[in-house]
Short mmCIF file of C-alpha atoms in Angstrom, two decimals:
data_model
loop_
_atom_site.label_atom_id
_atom_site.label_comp_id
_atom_site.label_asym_id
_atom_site.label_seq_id
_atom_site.Cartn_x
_atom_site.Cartn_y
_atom_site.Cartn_z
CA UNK A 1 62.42 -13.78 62.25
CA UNK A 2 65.43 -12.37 64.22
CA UNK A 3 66.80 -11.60 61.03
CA UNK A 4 64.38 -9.77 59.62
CA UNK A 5 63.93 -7.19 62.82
CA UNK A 6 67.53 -6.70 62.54
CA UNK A 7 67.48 -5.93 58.78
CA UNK A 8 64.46 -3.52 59.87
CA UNK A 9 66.63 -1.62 62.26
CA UNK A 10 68.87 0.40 60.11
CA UNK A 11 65.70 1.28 58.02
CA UNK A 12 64.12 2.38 60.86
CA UNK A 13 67.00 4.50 62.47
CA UNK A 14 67.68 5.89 58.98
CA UNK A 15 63.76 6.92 58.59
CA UNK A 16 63.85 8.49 62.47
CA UNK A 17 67.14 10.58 61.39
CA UNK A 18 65.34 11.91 58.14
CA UNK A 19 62.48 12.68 60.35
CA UNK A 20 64.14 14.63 62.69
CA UNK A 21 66.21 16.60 59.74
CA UNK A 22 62.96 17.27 58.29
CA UNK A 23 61.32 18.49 61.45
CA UNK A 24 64.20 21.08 62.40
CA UNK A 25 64.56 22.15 58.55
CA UNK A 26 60.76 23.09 58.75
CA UNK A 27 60.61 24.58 62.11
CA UNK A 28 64.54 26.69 61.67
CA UNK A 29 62.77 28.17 58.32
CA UNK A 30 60.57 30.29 60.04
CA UNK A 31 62.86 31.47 63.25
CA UNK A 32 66.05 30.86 61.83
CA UNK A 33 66.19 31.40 58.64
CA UNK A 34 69.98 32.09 57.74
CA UNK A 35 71.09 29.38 60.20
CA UNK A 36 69.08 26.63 58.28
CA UNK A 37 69.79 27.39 55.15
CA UNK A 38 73.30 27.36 55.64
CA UNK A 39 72.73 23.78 57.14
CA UNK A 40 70.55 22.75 54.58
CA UNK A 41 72.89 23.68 51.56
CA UNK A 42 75.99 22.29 53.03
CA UNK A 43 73.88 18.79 53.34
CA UNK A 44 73.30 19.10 49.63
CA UNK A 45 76.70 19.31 49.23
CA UNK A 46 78.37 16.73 51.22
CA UNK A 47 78.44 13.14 49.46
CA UNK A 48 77.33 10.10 51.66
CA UNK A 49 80.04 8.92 53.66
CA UNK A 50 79.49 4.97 51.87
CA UNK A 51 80.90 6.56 48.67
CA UNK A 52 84.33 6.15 50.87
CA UNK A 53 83.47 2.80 52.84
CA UNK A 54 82.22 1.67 48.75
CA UNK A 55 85.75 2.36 47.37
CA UNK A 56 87.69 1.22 50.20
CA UNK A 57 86.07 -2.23 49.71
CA UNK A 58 86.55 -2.63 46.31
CA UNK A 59 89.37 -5.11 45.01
CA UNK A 60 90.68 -3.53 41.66
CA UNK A 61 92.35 -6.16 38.98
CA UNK A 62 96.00 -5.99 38.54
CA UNK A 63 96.38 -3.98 35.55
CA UNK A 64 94.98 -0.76 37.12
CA UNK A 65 97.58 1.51 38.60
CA UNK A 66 96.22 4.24 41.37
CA UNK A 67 97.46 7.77 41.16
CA UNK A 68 96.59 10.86 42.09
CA UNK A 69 96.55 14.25 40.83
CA UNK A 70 96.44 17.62 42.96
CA UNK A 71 94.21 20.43 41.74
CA UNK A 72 94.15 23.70 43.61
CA UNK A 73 93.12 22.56 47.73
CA UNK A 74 92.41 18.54 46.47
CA UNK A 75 94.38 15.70 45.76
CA UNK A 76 92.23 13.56 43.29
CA UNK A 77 92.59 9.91 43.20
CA UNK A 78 92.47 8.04 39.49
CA UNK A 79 92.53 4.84 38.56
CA UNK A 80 93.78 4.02 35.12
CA UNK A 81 94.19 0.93 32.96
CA UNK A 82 96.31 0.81 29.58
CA UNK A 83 98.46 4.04 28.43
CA UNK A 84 95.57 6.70 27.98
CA UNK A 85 98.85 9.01 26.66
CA UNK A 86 99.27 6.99 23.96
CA UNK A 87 95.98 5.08 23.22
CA UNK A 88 92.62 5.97 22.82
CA UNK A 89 91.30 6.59 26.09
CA UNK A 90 87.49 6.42 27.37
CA UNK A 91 86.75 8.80 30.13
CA UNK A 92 84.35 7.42 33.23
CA UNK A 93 82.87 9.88 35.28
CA UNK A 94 80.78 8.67 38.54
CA UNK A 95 77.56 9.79 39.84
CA UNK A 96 76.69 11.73 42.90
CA UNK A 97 78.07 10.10 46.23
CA UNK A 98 79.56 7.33 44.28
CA UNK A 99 82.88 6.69 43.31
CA UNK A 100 85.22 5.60 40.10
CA UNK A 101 85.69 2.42 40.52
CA UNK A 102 81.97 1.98 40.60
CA UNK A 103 82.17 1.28 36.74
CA UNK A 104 84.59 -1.48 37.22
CA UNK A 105 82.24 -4.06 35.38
CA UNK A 106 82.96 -1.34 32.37
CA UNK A 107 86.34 -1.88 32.22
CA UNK A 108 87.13 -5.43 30.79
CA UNK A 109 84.48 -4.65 27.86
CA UNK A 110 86.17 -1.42 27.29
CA UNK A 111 89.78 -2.58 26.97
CA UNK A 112 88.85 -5.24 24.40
CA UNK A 113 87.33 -2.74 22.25
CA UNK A 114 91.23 -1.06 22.01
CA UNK A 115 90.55 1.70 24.52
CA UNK A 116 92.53 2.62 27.74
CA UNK A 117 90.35 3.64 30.56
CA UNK A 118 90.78 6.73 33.22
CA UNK A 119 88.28 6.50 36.05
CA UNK A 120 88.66 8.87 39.00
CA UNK A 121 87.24 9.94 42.29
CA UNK A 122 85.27 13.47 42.41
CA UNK A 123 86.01 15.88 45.46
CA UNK A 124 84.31 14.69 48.36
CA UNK A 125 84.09 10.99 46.95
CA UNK A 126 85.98 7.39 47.83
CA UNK A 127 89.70 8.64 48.06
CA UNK A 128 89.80 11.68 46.99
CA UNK A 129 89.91 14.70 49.12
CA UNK A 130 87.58 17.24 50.41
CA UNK A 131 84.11 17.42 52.02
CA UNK A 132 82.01 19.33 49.98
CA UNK A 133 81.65 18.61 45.97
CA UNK A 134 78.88 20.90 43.81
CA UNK A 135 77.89 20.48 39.85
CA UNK A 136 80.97 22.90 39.33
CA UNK A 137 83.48 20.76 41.43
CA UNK A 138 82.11 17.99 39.28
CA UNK A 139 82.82 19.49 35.95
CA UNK A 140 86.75 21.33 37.28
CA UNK A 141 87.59 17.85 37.94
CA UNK A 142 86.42 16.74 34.66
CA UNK A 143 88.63 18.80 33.07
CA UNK A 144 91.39 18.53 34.85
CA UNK A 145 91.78 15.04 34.57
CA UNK A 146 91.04 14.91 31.01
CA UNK A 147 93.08 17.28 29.80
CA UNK A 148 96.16 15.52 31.50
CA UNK A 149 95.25 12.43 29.17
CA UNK A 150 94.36 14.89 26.04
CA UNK A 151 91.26 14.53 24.15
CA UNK A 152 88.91 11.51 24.71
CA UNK A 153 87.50 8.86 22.56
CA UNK A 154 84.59 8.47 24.64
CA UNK A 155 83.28 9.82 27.47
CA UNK A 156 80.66 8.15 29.72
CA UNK A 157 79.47 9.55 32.93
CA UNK A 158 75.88 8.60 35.11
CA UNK A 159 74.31 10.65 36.70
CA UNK A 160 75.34 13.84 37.74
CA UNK A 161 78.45 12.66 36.26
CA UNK A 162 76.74 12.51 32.76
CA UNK A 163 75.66 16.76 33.30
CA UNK A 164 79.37 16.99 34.73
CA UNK A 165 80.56 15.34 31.35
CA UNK A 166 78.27 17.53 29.05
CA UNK A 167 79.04 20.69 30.40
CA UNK A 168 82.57 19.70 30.37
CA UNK A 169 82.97 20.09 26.67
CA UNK A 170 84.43 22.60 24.72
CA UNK A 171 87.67 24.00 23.32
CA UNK A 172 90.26 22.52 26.12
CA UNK A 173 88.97 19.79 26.03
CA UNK A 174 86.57 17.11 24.57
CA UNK A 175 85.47 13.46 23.80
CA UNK A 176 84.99 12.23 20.29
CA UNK A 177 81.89 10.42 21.57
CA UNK A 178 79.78 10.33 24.31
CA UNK A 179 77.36 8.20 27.10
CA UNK A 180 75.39 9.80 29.12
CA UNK A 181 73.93 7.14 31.62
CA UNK A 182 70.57 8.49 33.54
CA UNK A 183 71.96 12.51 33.32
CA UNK A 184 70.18 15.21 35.40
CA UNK A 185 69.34 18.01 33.30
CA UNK A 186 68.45 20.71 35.34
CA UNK A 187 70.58 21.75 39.11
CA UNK A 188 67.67 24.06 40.08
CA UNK A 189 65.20 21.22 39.71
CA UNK A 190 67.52 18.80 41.56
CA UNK A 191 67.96 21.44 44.21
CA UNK A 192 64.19 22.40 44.43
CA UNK A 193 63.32 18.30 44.96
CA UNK A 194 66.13 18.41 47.68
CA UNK A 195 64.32 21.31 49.47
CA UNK A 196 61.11 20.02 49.56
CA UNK A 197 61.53 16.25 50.40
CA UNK A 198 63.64 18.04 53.24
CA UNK A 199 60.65 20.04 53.98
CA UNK A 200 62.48 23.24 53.13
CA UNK A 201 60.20 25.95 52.81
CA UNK A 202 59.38 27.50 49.08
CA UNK A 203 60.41 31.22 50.78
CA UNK A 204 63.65 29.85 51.24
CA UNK A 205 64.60 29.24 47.47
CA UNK A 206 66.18 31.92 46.55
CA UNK A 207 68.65 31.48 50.00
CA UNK A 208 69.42 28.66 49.07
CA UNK A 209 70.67 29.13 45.76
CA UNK A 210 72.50 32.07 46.83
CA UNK A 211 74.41 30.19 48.92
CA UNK A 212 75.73 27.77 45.81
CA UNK A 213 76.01 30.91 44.25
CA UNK A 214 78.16 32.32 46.83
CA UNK A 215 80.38 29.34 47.20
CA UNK A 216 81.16 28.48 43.47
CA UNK A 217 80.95 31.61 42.01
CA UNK A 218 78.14 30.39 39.80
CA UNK A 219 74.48 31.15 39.53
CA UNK A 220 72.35 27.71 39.49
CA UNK A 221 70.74 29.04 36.56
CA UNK A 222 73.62 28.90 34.36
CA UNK A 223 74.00 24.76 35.13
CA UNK A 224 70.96 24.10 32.79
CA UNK A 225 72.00 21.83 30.69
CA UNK A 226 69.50 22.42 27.53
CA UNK A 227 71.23 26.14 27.34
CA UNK A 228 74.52 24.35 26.33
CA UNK A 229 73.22 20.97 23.94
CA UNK A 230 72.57 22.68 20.90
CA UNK A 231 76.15 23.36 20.40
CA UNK A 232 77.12 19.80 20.93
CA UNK A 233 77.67 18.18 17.43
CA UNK A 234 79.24 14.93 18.79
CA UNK A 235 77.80 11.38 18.78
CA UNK A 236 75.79 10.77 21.86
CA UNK A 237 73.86 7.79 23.09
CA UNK A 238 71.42 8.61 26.31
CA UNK A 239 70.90 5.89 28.36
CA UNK A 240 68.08 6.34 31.08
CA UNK A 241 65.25 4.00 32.50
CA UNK A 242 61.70 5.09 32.81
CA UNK A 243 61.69 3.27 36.19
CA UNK A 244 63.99 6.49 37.54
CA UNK A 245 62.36 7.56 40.73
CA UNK A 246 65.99 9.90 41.60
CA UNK A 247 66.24 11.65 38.34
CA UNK A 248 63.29 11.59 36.08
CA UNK A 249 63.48 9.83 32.49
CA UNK A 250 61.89 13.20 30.98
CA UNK A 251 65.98 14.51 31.83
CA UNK A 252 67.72 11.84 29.64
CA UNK A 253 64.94 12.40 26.94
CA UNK A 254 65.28 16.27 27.13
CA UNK A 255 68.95 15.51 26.26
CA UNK A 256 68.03 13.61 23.31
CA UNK A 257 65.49 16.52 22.18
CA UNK A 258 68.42 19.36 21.84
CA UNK A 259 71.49 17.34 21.28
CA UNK A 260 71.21 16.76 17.18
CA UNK A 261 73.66 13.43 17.43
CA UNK A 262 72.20 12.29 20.36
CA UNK A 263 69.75 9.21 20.30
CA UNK A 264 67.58 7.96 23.23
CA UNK A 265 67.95 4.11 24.53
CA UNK A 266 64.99 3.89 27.32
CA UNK A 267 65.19 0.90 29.47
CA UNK A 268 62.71 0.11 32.33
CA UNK A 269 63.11 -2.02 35.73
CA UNK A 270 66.21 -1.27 36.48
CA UNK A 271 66.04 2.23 38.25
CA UNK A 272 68.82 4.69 38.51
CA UNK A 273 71.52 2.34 39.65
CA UNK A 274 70.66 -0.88 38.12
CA UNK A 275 70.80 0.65 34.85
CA UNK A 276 74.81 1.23 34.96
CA UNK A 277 75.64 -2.26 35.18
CA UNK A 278 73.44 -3.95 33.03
CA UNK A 279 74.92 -6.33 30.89
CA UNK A 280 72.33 -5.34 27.77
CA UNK A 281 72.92 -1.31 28.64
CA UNK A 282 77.17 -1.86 28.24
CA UNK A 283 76.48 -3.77 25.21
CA UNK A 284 74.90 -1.60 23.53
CA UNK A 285 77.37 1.38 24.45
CA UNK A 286 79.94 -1.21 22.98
CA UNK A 287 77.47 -1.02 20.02
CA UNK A 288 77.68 2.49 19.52
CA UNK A 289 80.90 3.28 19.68
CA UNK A 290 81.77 0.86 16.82
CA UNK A 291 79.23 3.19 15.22
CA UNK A 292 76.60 1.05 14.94
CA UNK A 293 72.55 2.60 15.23
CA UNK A 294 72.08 2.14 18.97
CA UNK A 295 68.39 3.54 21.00
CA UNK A 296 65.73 6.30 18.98
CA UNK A 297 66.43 10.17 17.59
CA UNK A 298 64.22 12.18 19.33
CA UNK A 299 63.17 15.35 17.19
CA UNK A 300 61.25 18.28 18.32
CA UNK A 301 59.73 21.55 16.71
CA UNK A 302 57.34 24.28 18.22
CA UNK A 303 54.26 22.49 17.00
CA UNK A 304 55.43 18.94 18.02
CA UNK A 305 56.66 18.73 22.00
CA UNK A 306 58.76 15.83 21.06
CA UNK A 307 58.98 12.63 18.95
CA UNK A 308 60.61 9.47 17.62
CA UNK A 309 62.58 9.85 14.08
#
């Protein structure tokens, strides 16, 4: 009994905290507009502080050697097993308020299929610097660790990872194949859910999205992923689990709808997290990247929304 009041406590502080957020976010909307929006959108984009704690307490194999590279204001911390100069290299790109090592279970399966393996930590994330990380931070980093390694043999990344690693590629830079693991698809529609489970008012919108706007240069509109997939001719395999409560499975499958090498693997149960270390989800990316069939090719014309080919 005494341990399950204690194991209600943090619950309960946490929901109290949220509560109060909510509360001020709803009440500074209408009398201080500016003030609370600025608040709000710097929340948005500040990672939990357990993506730190998370990467401080993992206990990385022996083979991995820590380094860091510095990028502009940040000093980003990789982790890296094999010679990714010289080897093939697969590319693993962490979600939102996680960290690299996070796809440690990856690794061993990786390496016996002959690739070297370059994780990293995104801006704002376990031991990397920085406080605030956007989409754009995401994809800068991206790039600027893969193109230090060359061009990849695969490329996996969950999350908003995976929209980091799709918008990512291009000219300077690309993977031969790619994993997408539960990807968000749209930064307005992540940014609109954030407003309004934060009880942000609609009026606000276009504030708020000024202010991303204002601090990356970029307009949230251009981060839409399905403007980019068409011009994507790479292998891709989407992984994402109808079960997704944080970023909806109708994201991975839009993916699959206007990527033309990209096939859909649905799983269900397993959530948004769950999903990523899956023994049957890595097996199958193991699967596809010895270019075996892996998940269902989504097709999709005017007259048909979308469909199984």
């Amino acid at each position: 009994m005494i341990g399950q009041i204690r194991s209600r406590q943090p619950r309960a502080s946490k929901l109290l905290k949220l509560g109060v957020l909510r509360a001020g976010f709803a009440l500074g909307g209408r009398f201080a507009s500016r003030q609370t929006v600025e608040c709000a959108a710097r929340l948005f984009a500040t990672p939990y502080g357990s993506s730190r704690a998370r990467a401080l307490a993992i206990q990385a194999d022996d083979e991995m050697e820590r380094d860091e590279i510095v990028t502009g204001e940040q000093t980003i911390a990789t982790y890296v097993w094999g010679d990714p100069r010289r080897q093939p290299y697969a590319l693993l790109v962490h979600g939102w308020s996680s960290f690299g090592l996070r796809f440690l279970p990856w690794v061993a399966h990786l390496r016996r299929a002959g690739l070297a393996v370059v994780a990293f930590d995104q801006p704002g994330h376990g031991l990397s610097s920085g406080n605030l990380c956007t989409l754009p931070d995401f994809i800068n980093t991206t790039l600027v660790v893969g193109r230090r390694y060359g061009n990849a043999a695969l490329a996996v990344g969950h999350s908003l990872g995976g929209a980091a690693v799709t918008l990512a590629q291009g000219e300077s830079w690309h993977a031969e194949r790619v994993v997408v693991v539960a990807p968000a698809a749209d930064m307005a529609a992540q940014a609109a859910r954030f407003m309004r489970h934060m009880w942000l008012g609609e009026h606000l919108r276009e504030r708020f999205f000024g202010w991303h706007e204002r601090t990356t240069g970029i307009n949230v509109n251009d981060l839409e992923v399905r403007r980019y997939l068409a011009a994507l001719g790479q292998p891709c395999l989407i992984v994402h689990d109808f079960d997704d409560h944080e970023v909806p499975w109708g994201d991975g499958e839009l993916y699959a709808r206007h990527w033309r090498s990209a096939r859909l693997l649905t799983t269900q149960g397993l959530g948004h997290h769950k999903v990523l270390d899956a023994p049957d989800v890595i097996q199958a990316v193991l699967a596809f990247i010895r270019g075996e069939r892996v998940g269902e090719r989504i097709v999709a014309s005017p007259n048909l929304p979308y469909g199984l080919a």
